[in-house]
Amino acid sequence: DAGITQSPRHKVTETGTPVTLRCHQTENHRYMYWYRQDPGHGLRLIHYSYGVKDTDKGEVSDGYSVSRSKTEDFLLTLESATSSQTSVYFCAISEDGVKEKLFFGSGTQLSVL
Amino acid sequence: GDSVTQMEGPVTLSEEAFLTINCTYTATGYPSLFWYVQYPGEGLQLLLKATKADDKGSNKGFEATYRKETTSFHLEKGSVQVSDSAVYFCALYDGSARQLTFGSGTQLTVLP
């Protein structure tokens, strides 16, 4: 199994509060991704990174920001959480980009009340 | 834009039954196609992939053939097991978009 750790595994927060989710990898892979998983929508890409300090937006980036100051860590921040951001968030990593194999973390269940 | 359409679930089968999960796609170019599987409480794992027309991906008894003429990549298994119970996602990679497009997933439950 690829070494990917997401934290926290579960979080309940209130509308309007900031939230940061962490993804940590031990594989030294260049590419890291944040997806959200919602019923009926499959997985949708929020942001991705192709190197330290190199990030780009995905399909559903509004309301989210990311940072990657080290190869192993990719942070996802909800500046002011809303109920529509209640979801399961998955981090994924890849050595050569999405055209090859993605390795996924176990997910973070986030509930915004 | 690119899109992936999967058959709606949930799908419930008895052990040793034949499985087909339909997947069709829309893409402007010649995408690579994937099946990912998500077991309960876990992240997704790559099950198989195909990168060009008529390629067949296979793994763990599952197969899927890249059919360009019907823009399909249906997942099949001849004899399912209880341990195959999971959510299955079809996905495509179009090089111009530099990201994966996922279908909505199909929940499979296999009963003993």
Short mmCIF file of C-alpha atoms in Angstrom, two decimals:
data_model
loop_
_atom_site.label_atom_id
_atom_site.label_comp_id
_atom_site.label_asym_id
_atom_site.label_seq_id
_atom_site.Cartn_x
_atom_site.Cartn_y
_atom_site.Cartn_z
CA ASP A 1 0.00 0.00 0.00
CA ALA A 2 1.15 3.50 -0.84
CA GLY A 3 2.05 5.59 2.19
CA ILE A 4 -0.69 8.19 2.28
CA THR A 5 -2.13 9.52 5.51
CA GLN A 6 -5.06 11.88 5.70
CA SER A 7 -5.91 13.79 8.85
CA PRO A 8 -8.28 14.13 10.48
CA ARG A 9 -10.35 11.08 9.47
CA HIS A 10 -13.55 12.71 10.68
CA LYS A 11 -14.43 16.30 11.46
CA VAL A 12 -17.58 18.14 12.41
CA THR A 13 -17.51 21.91 12.21
CA GLU A 14 -19.83 24.89 12.05
CA THR A 15 -20.67 27.10 9.11
CA GLY A 16 -18.25 29.98 8.75
CA THR A 17 -15.29 28.39 10.52
CA PRO A 18 -11.97 27.69 8.77
CA VAL A 19 -10.98 24.07 8.26
CA THR A 20 -7.69 22.55 7.11
CA LEU A 21 -7.29 18.98 5.95
CA ARG A 22 -3.85 17.43 5.67
CA CYS A 23 -2.47 14.86 3.29
CA HIS A 24 0.93 13.37 4.02
CA GLN A 25 2.80 10.97 1.72
CA THR A 26 5.96 8.95 2.21
CA GLU A 27 6.36 7.94 -1.46
CA ASN A 28 8.09 11.10 -2.71
CA HIS A 29 5.59 11.31 -5.57
CA ARG A 30 5.51 14.54 -7.54
CA TYR A 31 1.75 14.85 -8.07
CA MET A 32 -0.85 15.25 -5.34
CA TYR A 33 -4.60 15.76 -5.68
CA TRP A 34 -7.61 16.66 -3.59
CA TYR A 35 -10.99 15.19 -4.60
CA ARG A 36 -14.41 15.37 -3.03
CA GLN A 37 -16.86 12.49 -3.24
CA ASP A 38 -20.58 13.13 -3.22
CA PRO A 39 -23.50 10.81 -3.98
CA GLY A 40 -24.42 10.91 -7.66
CA HIS A 41 -21.30 12.85 -8.62
CA GLY A 42 -18.50 10.37 -8.24
CA LEU A 43 -15.20 12.07 -7.50
CA ARG A 44 -14.57 15.65 -8.53
CA LEU A 45 -11.16 17.30 -8.54
CA ILE A 46 -10.75 20.32 -6.26
CA HIS A 47 -7.07 21.24 -6.65
CA TYR A 48 -3.89 19.49 -7.59
CA SER A 49 -0.17 20.01 -7.26
CA TYR A 50 2.61 19.11 -9.68
CA GLY A 51 5.47 20.07 -7.38
CA VAL A 52 6.43 22.09 -4.33
CA LYS A 53 4.63 25.44 -4.49
CA ASP A 54 3.10 24.47 -7.87
CA THR A 55 -0.67 24.09 -7.70
CA ASP A 56 -3.63 24.47 -10.02
CA LYS A 57 -7.40 24.50 -9.84
CA GLY A 58 -9.65 21.61 -10.60
CA GLU A 59 -13.29 21.31 -11.51
CA VAL A 60 -14.76 22.47 -8.16
CA SER A 61 -12.16 24.81 -6.64
CA ASP A 62 -14.43 27.65 -5.47
CA GLY A 63 -14.26 28.05 -1.67
CA TYR A 64 -11.07 26.00 -1.37
CA SER A 65 -7.38 26.82 -1.28
CA VAL A 66 -4.31 24.59 -1.13
CA SER A 67 -0.68 24.79 -0.22
CA ARG A 68 2.31 22.56 -0.76
CA SER A 69 5.44 23.76 0.99
CA LYS A 70 7.05 20.31 1.12
CA THR A 71 6.93 17.35 -1.25
CA GLU A 72 5.25 15.17 1.33
CA ASP A 73 2.45 17.50 2.50
CA PHE A 74 -0.55 18.89 0.65
CA LEU A 75 -3.01 20.97 2.65
CA LEU A 76 -6.60 21.74 1.72
CA THR A 77 -8.20 24.75 3.41
CA LEU A 78 -11.81 25.77 3.54
CA GLU A 79 -11.53 29.44 4.48
CA SER A 80 -15.13 29.69 5.65
CA ALA A 81 -16.90 26.36 5.62
CA THR A 82 -20.41 26.06 4.20
CA SER A 83 -22.93 23.24 4.41
CA SER A 84 -22.43 22.51 0.71
CA GLN A 85 -18.87 21.49 1.56
CA THR A 86 -20.08 18.57 3.64
CA SER A 87 -18.47 15.68 1.82
CA VAL A 88 -15.86 12.98 1.89
CA TYR A 89 -12.48 14.32 0.85
CA PHE A 90 -9.83 12.12 -0.71
CA CYS A 91 -6.19 12.85 -1.28
CA ALA A 92 -4.42 11.02 -4.09
CA ILE A 93 -0.82 10.84 -5.26
CA SER A 94 0.87 9.85 -8.47
CA GLU A 95 4.39 9.52 -9.72
CA ASP A 96 3.59 10.34 -13.35
CA GLY A 97 0.27 12.15 -13.26
CA VAL A 98 -3.28 10.87 -13.70
CA LYS A 99 -2.50 9.04 -16.91
CA GLU A 100 -0.91 6.41 -14.77
CA LYS A 101 -1.91 4.96 -11.44
CA LEU A 102 -3.41 7.11 -8.71
CA PHE A 103 -3.02 6.03 -5.09
CA PHE A 104 -5.73 7.23 -2.76
CA GLY A 105 -5.81 7.90 0.95
CA SER A 106 -8.61 6.59 3.15
CA GLY A 107 -10.56 9.84 3.11
CA THR A 108 -11.77 12.51 5.53
CA GLN A 109 -15.46 12.72 6.35
CA LEU A 110 -16.28 16.40 6.87
CA SER A 111 -19.63 17.59 8.17
CA VAL A 112 -20.43 21.30 8.19
CA LEU A 113 -23.44 22.10 10.38
CA GLY B 1 -16.39 18.50 -22.16
CA ASP B 2 -15.44 14.99 -21.18
CA SER B 3 -17.97 12.88 -19.36
CA VAL B 4 -18.45 9.33 -18.12
CA THR B 5 -21.82 7.65 -17.68
CA GLN B 6 -22.17 4.52 -15.58
CA MET B 7 -25.14 2.28 -15.08
CA GLU B 8 -27.03 3.25 -11.98
CA GLY B 9 -26.90 1.00 -9.00
CA PRO B 10 -27.11 -0.52 -6.64
CA VAL B 11 -26.47 -3.90 -8.21
CA THR B 12 -27.12 -6.99 -6.11
CA LEU B 13 -25.95 -10.42 -7.26
CA SER B 14 -25.61 -13.87 -5.82
CA GLU B 15 -22.16 -15.38 -5.45
CA GLU B 16 -20.84 -16.92 -8.70
CA ALA B 17 -23.16 -14.82 -10.87
CA PHE B 18 -21.94 -13.00 -13.98
CA LEU B 19 -21.31 -9.29 -13.58
CA THR B 20 -21.55 -6.49 -16.10
CA ILE B 21 -21.30 -2.83 -15.17
CA ASN B 22 -21.85 -0.55 -18.14
CA CYS B 23 -19.71 2.49 -18.80
CA THR B 24 -19.88 4.86 -21.75
CA TYR B 25 -17.89 7.99 -22.31
CA THR B 26 -17.76 11.23 -24.23
CA ALA B 27 -14.38 12.71 -25.10
CA THR B 28 -12.97 14.85 -27.85
CA GLY B 29 -9.73 12.96 -28.24
CA TYR B 30 -8.53 9.42 -27.64
CA PRO B 31 -8.67 8.99 -23.88
CA SER B 32 -7.22 6.37 -21.61
CA LEU B 33 -9.91 4.51 -19.69
CA PHE B 34 -9.84 3.16 -16.14
CA TRP B 35 -11.84 1.20 -13.62
CA TYR B 36 -11.25 2.03 -9.97
CA VAL B 37 -12.73 0.10 -7.03
CA GLN B 38 -13.55 1.39 -3.55
CA TYR B 39 -13.97 -1.15 -0.76
CA PRO B 40 -15.94 -0.10 2.32
CA GLY B 41 -14.11 2.48 4.41
CA GLU B 42 -11.18 2.74 2.02
CA GLY B 43 -9.90 4.96 -0.76
CA LEU B 44 -10.10 4.05 -4.41
CA GLN B 45 -7.72 1.54 -5.98
CA LEU B 46 -6.92 1.10 -9.64
CA LEU B 47 -8.52 -2.13 -10.87
CA LEU B 48 -7.58 -2.05 -14.55
CA LYS B 49 -6.97 0.30 -17.44
CA ALA B 50 -6.75 0.46 -21.24
CA THR B 51 -4.97 3.10 -23.23
CA LYS B 52 -6.13 2.56 -26.81
CA ALA B 53 -8.96 1.14 -28.87
CA ASP B 54 -9.46 -2.65 -28.65
CA ASP B 55 -7.15 -2.93 -25.64
CA LYS B 56 -8.41 -5.23 -22.92
CA GLY B 57 -7.57 -4.45 -19.32
CA SER B 58 -7.77 -7.28 -16.81
CA ASN B 59 -7.10 -7.86 -13.13
CA LYS B 60 -8.43 -10.15 -10.37
CA GLY B 61 -10.81 -11.85 -12.84
CA PHE B 62 -12.29 -8.54 -14.01
CA GLU B 63 -12.04 -7.49 -17.65
CA ALA B 64 -12.97 -4.46 -19.73
CA THR B 65 -12.43 -3.81 -23.43
CA TYR B 66 -11.94 -0.33 -24.90
CA ARG B 67 -14.57 -0.06 -27.64
CA LYS B 68 -14.06 3.11 -29.64
CA GLU B 69 -16.96 2.43 -32.02
CA THR B 70 -19.46 2.33 -29.14
CA THR B 71 -17.46 4.62 -26.81
CA SER B 72 -17.77 2.03 -24.08
CA PHE B 73 -15.62 0.34 -21.45
CA HIS B 74 -17.93 -2.16 -19.73
CA LEU B 75 -16.62 -4.04 -16.70
CA GLU B 76 -17.23 -7.80 -16.58
CA LYS B 77 -16.48 -10.71 -14.30
CA GLY B 78 -17.53 -14.26 -14.90
CA SER B 79 -18.11 -15.32 -11.31
CA VAL B 80 -18.37 -12.76 -8.54
CA GLN B 81 -17.48 -13.36 -4.90
CA VAL B 82 -18.73 -11.78 -1.71
CA SER B 83 -15.37 -10.04 -1.43
CA ASP B 84 -16.10 -8.16 -4.68
CA SER B 85 -18.75 -6.10 -2.89
CA ALA B 86 -17.61 -2.51 -3.41
CA VAL B 87 -18.26 0.66 -5.38
CA TYR B 88 -16.86 0.63 -8.92
CA PHE B 89 -15.91 3.82 -10.75
CA CYS B 90 -15.25 4.22 -14.44
CA ALA B 91 -12.91 7.07 -15.37
CA LEU B 92 -11.19 8.59 -18.36
CA TYR B 93 -8.05 10.60 -18.89
CA ASP B 94 -7.96 13.04 -21.74
CA GLY B 95 -4.48 14.42 -22.09
CA SER B 96 -5.66 17.91 -22.94
CA ALA B 97 -7.53 18.27 -19.62
CA ARG B 98 -4.70 16.78 -17.54
CA GLN B 99 -7.17 15.30 -15.09
CA LEU B 100 -9.32 12.26 -14.56
CA THR B 101 -13.06 12.43 -15.14
CA PHE B 102 -14.96 9.95 -12.99
CA GLY B 103 -18.36 8.41 -13.39
CA SER B 104 -20.79 8.51 -10.48
CA GLY B 105 -19.95 5.00 -9.28
CA THR B 106 -21.90 1.75 -9.12
CA GLN B 107 -22.48 0.00 -5.80
CA LEU B 108 -22.15 -3.79 -6.08
CA THR B 109 -23.34 -6.12 -3.34
CA VAL B 110 -22.69 -9.85 -3.66
CA LEU B 111 -24.75 -12.14 -1.45
CA PRO B 112 -23.54 -15.57 -0.30
#
